[in-house]
Each structure stands twice: as C-alpha cells, then as structure tokens.
Coordinates of C-alpha atoms and ligand atoms in Angstrom, one line a residue:
X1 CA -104.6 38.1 166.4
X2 CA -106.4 37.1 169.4
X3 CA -104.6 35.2 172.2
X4 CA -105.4 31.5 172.9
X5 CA -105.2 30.9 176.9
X6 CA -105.5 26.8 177.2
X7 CA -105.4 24.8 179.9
X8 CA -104.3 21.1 179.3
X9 CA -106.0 19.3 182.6
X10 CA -104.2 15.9 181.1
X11 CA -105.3 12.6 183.4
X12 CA -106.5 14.9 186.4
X13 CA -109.9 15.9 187.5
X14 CA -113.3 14.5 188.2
X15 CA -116.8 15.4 187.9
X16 CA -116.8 17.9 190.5
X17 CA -114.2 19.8 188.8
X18 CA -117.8 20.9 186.3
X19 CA -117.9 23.7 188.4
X20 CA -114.4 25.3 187.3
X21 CA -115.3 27.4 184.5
X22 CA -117.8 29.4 187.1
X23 CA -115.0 29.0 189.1
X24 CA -112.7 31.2 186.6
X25 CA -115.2 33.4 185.2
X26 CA -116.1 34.9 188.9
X27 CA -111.9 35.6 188.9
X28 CA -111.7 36.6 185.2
X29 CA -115.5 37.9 184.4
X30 CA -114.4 40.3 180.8
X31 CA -116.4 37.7 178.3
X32 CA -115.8 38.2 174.5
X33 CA -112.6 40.3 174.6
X34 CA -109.1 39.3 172.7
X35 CA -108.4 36.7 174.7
X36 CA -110.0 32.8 174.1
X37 CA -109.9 30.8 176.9
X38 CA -109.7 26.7 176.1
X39 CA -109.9 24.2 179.0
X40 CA -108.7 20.5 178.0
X41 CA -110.4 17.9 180.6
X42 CA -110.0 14.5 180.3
X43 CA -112.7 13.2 177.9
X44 CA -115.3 11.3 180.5
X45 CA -116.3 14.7 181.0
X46 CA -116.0 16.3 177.5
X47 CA -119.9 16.9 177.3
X48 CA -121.0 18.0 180.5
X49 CA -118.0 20.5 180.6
X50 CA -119.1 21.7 177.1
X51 CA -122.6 22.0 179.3
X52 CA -121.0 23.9 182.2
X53 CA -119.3 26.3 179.9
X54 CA -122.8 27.3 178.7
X55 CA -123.0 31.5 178.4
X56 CA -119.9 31.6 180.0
X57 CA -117.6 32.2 176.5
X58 CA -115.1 29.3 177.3
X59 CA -114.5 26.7 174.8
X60 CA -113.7 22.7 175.4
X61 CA -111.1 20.8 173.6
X62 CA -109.9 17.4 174.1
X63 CA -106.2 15.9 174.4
X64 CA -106.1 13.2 171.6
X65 CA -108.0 12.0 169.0
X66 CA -107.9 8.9 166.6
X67 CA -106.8 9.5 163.4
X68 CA -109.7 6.8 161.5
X69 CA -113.3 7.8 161.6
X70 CA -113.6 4.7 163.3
X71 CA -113.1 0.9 164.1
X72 CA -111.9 -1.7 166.4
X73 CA -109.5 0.9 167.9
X74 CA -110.4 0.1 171.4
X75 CA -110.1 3.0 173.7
X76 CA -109.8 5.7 171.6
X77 CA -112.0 8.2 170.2
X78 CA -112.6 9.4 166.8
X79 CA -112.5 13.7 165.8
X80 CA -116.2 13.3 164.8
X81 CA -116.9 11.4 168.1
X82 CA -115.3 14.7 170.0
X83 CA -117.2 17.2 168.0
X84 CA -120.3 15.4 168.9
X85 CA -119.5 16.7 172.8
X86 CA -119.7 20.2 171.7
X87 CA -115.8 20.3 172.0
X88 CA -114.3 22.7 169.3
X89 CA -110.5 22.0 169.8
X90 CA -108.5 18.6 170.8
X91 CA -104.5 19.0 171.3
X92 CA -102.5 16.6 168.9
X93 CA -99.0 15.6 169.1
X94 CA -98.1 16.3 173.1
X95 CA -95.2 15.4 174.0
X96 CA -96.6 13.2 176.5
X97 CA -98.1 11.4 173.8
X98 CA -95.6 11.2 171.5
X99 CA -93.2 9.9 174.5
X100 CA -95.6 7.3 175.8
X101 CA -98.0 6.4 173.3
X102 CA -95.6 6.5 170.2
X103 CA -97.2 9.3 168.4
X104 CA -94.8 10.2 165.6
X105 CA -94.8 13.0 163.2
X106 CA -96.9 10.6 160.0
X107 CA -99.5 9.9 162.9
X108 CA -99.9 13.5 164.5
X109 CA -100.8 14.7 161.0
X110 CA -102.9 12.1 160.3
X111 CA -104.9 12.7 163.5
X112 CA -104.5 16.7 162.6
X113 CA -106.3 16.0 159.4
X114 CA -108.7 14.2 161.2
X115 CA -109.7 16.7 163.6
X116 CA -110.0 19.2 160.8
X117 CA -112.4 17.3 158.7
X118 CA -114.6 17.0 162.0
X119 CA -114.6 21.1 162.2
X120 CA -112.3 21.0 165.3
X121 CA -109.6 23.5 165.8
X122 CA -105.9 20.7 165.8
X123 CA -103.6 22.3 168.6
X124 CA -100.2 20.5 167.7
X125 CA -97.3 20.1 169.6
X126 CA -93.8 20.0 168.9
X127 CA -91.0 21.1 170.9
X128 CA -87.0 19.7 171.2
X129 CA -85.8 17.3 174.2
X130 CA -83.1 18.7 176.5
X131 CA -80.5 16.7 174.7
X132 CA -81.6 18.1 171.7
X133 CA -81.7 21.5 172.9
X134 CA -78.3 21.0 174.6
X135 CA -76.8 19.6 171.2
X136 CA -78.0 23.2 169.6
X137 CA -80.7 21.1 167.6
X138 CA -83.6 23.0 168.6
X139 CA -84.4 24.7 165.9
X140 CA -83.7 21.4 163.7
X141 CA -85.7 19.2 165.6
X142 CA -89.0 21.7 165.6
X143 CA -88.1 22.6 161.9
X144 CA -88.6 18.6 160.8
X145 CA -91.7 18.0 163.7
X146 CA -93.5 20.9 161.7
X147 CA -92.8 19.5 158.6
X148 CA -93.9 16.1 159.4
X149 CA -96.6 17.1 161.6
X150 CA -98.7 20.0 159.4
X151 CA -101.0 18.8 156.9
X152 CA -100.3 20.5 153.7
X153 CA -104.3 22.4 153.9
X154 CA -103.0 24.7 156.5
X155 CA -105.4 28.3 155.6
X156 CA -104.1 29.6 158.7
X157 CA -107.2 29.4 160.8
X158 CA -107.6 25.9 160.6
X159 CA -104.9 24.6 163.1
X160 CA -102.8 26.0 166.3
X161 CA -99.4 25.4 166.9
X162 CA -97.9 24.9 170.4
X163 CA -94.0 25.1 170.8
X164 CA -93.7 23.1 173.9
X165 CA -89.9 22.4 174.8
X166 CA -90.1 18.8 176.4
X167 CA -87.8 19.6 179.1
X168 CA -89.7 22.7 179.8
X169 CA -92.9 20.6 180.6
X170 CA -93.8 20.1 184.1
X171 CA -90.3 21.1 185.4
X172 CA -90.6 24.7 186.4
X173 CA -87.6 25.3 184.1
X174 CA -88.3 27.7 180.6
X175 CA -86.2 28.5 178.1
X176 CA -84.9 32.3 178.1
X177 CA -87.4 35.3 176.9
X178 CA -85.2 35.1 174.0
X179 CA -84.7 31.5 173.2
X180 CA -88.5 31.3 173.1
X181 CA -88.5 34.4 170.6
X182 CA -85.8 32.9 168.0
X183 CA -87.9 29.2 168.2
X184 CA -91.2 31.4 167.6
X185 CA -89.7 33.1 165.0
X186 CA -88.2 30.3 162.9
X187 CA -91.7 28.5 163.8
X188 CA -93.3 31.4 162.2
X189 CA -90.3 31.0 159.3
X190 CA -90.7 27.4 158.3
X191 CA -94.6 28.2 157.9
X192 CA -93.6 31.2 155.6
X193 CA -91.5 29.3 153.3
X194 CA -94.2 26.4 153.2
X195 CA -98.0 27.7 152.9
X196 CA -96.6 31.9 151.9
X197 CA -96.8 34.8 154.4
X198 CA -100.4 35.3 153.6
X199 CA -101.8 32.1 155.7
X200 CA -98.6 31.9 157.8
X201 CA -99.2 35.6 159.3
X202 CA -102.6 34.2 160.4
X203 CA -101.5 30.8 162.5
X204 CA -101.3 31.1 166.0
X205 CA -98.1 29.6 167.7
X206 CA -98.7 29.3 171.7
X207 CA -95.7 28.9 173.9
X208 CA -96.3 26.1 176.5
X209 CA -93.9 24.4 179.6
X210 CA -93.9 25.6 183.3
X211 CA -96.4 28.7 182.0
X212 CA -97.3 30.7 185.6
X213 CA -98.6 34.3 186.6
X214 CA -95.2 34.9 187.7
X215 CA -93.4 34.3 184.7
X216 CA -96.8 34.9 181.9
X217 CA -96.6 38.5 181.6
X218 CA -92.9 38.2 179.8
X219 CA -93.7 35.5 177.6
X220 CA -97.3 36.5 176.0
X221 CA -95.5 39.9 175.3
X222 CA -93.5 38.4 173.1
X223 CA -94.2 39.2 169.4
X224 CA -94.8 35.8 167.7
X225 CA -96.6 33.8 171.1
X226 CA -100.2 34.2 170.5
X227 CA -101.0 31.9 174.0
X228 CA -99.8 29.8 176.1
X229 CA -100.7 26.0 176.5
X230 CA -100.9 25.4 180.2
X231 CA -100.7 21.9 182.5
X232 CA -100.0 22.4 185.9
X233 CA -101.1 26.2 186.2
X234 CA -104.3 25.4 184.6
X235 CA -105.6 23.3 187.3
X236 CA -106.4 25.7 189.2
X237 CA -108.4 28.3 188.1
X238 CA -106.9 31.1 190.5
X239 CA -103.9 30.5 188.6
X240 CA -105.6 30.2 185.4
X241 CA -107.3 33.4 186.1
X242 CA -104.2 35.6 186.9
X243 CA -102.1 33.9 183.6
X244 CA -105.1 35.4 181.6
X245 CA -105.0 38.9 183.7
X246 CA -101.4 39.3 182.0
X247 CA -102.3 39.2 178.4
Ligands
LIG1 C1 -98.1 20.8 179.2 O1 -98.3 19.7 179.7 O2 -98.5 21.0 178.0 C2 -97.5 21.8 180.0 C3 -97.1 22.9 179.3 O3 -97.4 21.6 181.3 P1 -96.8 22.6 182.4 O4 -97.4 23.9 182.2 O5 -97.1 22.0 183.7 O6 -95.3 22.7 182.2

C-alpha cells in the first residue's frame, strides 16, 4: 500500500504560497516512488495550485465539499465544481467542520458520496474528543462515526480514512504509539466486518493530530497508518519535506 502524505493548509495561505510545491520538491525531489504527496489549500487557489503542481507528481485536494450537485447553497462548492480545478481529493468530515459547521455523520456521507460520483478521492475524518477518550469511548465513538460516515460502495480504493483524535489536533499532544495502533486496528476491524477483508485490506487509514518530523518516523511505522493528514507541519514545506523523508 502506498503511503498518503497530506497537508491540510485549512484557512491559511495566499497566492504566493503557488510557489510551495517547487518549494517541497527542491527538499524532497524522489517523484513517483511509494509515497503520494496531497496538499489541501484553501479553495481560491484550487486551480492555479493544480497548475503549479504541473510535472511535479503532487496532487490537490480540497477541504469540503457540498453534498448536492448544486443550488442556492451560497458559499459552498459542489464535488463536480472541485474536480473541474484538476483537484483529485477533498477531505470530508474534519473535525473542524463537524465542530463549527455542524457536519454530522448523515451529512459527511452524503458529501462522501458526492465526491465519489465526481471521481475525487473522499478523505474522511473521524476521531474521539478528549472527554470521550478520557471516558474509554474511543473506540465507541470512531466505531459509530465510521458507521455513519462510510457510504455502503466502499471498493477500497474509492475513499481514505483519517483517524484524527480531536484533542490531538493542533495541540502538540498525540495519543501513545500504541493507542494509535489499537484505534488503527479496530478502524481496520469495523471495515472487515462491513465491506469483507477483500476491500477492507485495500483502504488506507492515515493517522493525523500534531504529526511532525520529530515524532513521524514512529507513527508511519506503524502497521495499519498508511499516512498521515497534516495541519500545522504542512505549512511549511521544510517540515513537510522531512515528515515525508521518514516514510
Ligand atoms: C488537522 O487539522 O487535520 C491536523 C492534524 O492538524 P495538526 O497537524 O496541526 O494537529
């Protein structure tokens, strides 16, 4: 399985930031080997990074998309509207998203199914709060969020799953090396029982929250993380670089 490196840029960046992915690829210059790399920019510059990224084997993804084809949904964007960038992944069901924006399990699946009719590649989130984690519901909570979440199509190339604890997110705190291996493994569990080992063998689960170089080379070891979806680390491309040295 090849590993997914993605950077989540969320609400941060400007048009100057086009030059990034020659940025990384002058750090990290091995093209077409096992690794992927995804950067998620804000959408006002969806196209022009998909331009930018030209010959340089890095793909584009988005951070949202609309579940409807489209409408008076003002402010939001439709799968087939990303796809039309060039982008070939959009993230679904972040945390931030579902916090702020009320995206709840009915709506991230929607929007999943959404993105797969358009031919992009769903990234969804799920991933336990502290309290939950501290109440020993971890495994609960994700169990039910992947439920909820996952279409019933899954083929196992057609979507990415990212476990992202909440309170891992932007905090510098992560779970232990093993903590993240039992969730990965019942992740990769509750997809066995549900689509057979055949298609659930083949789904990549990322690990994402406070992902650095210091800490990346312990986590994408791990048996079950095929990636890591990155925020803050993945701004800059230095970082970016030396997460994607450790695979
Ligand atoms: C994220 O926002 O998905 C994320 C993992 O952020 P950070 O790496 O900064 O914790």
């Amino acid at each position: 399985m090849k590993t997914l490196i993605a950077a989540n840029w969320k609400m941060h960046g400007n048009l100057s930031w086009l030059q990034k992915p020659a940025d990384f690829r002058r750090l990290f210059p091995a093209k077409n080997t096992n690794i992927d790399i995804l950067l998620c920019p804000p959408a006002h510059m969806l196209q022009a990074m998909v331009r930018a990224c030209d010959g340089q084997d890095i793909a584009i993804g988005a951070q949202n998309c609309h579940d409807q084809i489209k409408g008076a949904f003002t402010g939001e964007l439709s799968a087939d509207m990303i796809a039309e960038t060039g982008a070939k992944y959009v993230i679904i069901g972040h945390s931030e998203r579902r916090a702020i924006f009320g995206d709840n399990d009915a709506w991230v699946a929607a929007k999943t199914s959404a993105a797969q009719k358009a031919c992009l590649k769903p990234i969804v989130c799920v991933g336990e709060s502290r309290e939950e984690r501290e109440a020993g519901k971890a495994e609960e909570v994700v169990g039910t969020q992947l439920a909820g979440s996952i279409p019933a199509n899954a083929d196992g190339e057609n979507l990415v799953i990212a476990y992202e604890p909440v309170w891992a997110i932007g905090t510098g705190l992560t779970p232990t090396i093993e903590d993240i291996a039992t969730i990965h493994d019942h992740i990769r569990g509750c997809l066995t029982i549900r689509f057979g080992n055949k298609i659930a063998s083949k789904i990549q689960i990322l690990y994402g929250g406070s992902v650095k170089p210091e800490n990346a080379i312990e986590i994408l070891a791990l048996k079950d993380v095929a990636g890591a979806l990155i925020g803050g680390a993945g701004l800059e491309m230095q970082s970016l670089a030396a997460i994607a040295s450790e695979v």
